Amino acid sequence: LYHGDGHGWIEVITGVMFSGKSEELIRRVRRALIAKRRVQVFKSALDDRYAGVRTISSHAGSDVEAVPVRSSREVAEKVVPGTQVVAIDEVQFLDDGIVEVISALADRGVRVIVAGIDMDFRAEAFGPMPMVLTVAETVDKLHAICVLCGNPATRNQRLVNGEPAPYEGPTIQVGGHEAYEARCRGCHDVPR
Ligand code: ADP
Ligand code: ZN
């Protein structure tokens, strides 16, 4: 944990799908609640893996809902005065404006925790992530386990009908009939 005193900061949790980014984000939020901090949690509305809102509860008795957002502006509008910790999951789906929004929050003393996938299925930078990583005080890059060989996985393998998806496909395929696997560099396949 970063120990800057008297100002805010930005913590990024990044890595491939299934690497435990959400688990780590929730863990940090729970601990902030135990510390009785005032916390707001957001997640990109594009991520429909979970129906409705997820509630993060703590043994300290406070609950916090992950509020779905569609844009960086929505985050800026929904943060209320007095909030000490802002957490955002699936930040790779948000627009580039998120960099300014989280920077402004940190400047005014807020601890910002964001989780996001660093690379798309082509192993290229995902949305605003390069700039988010750049402005952060701390970055933790998590690994999953490669489903083919068991090595640490860093890459998202997109499969369409069980076959590696070609390079030309869209970065985000909402409601597509595709699947994703965590794979290592050696097992990752993007046919051109
Ligand atoms: P992320 O937010 O990075 O997508 P989650 O926190 O949602 O990750 O999920 C992490 C969990 O996914 C792990 O604790 C594990 O139970 C499960 N999991 C499923 N497939 C894998 C895999 N290939 N490697 C590691 N964990 C996996
Ligand atoms: Zn592998």
Short mmCIF file of C-alpha atoms in Angstrom, two decimals, residues 47 79 127:
data_model
loop_
_atom_site.label_atom_id
_atom_site.label_comp_id
_atom_site.label_asym_id
_atom_site.label_seq_id
_atom_site.Cartn_x
_atom_site.Cartn_y
_atom_site.Cartn_z
CA ASP A 47 -19.58 -5.63 -18.28
CA VAL A 79 -18.86 11.09 -6.76
CA GLY A 127 -8.68 1.77 -24.24
#
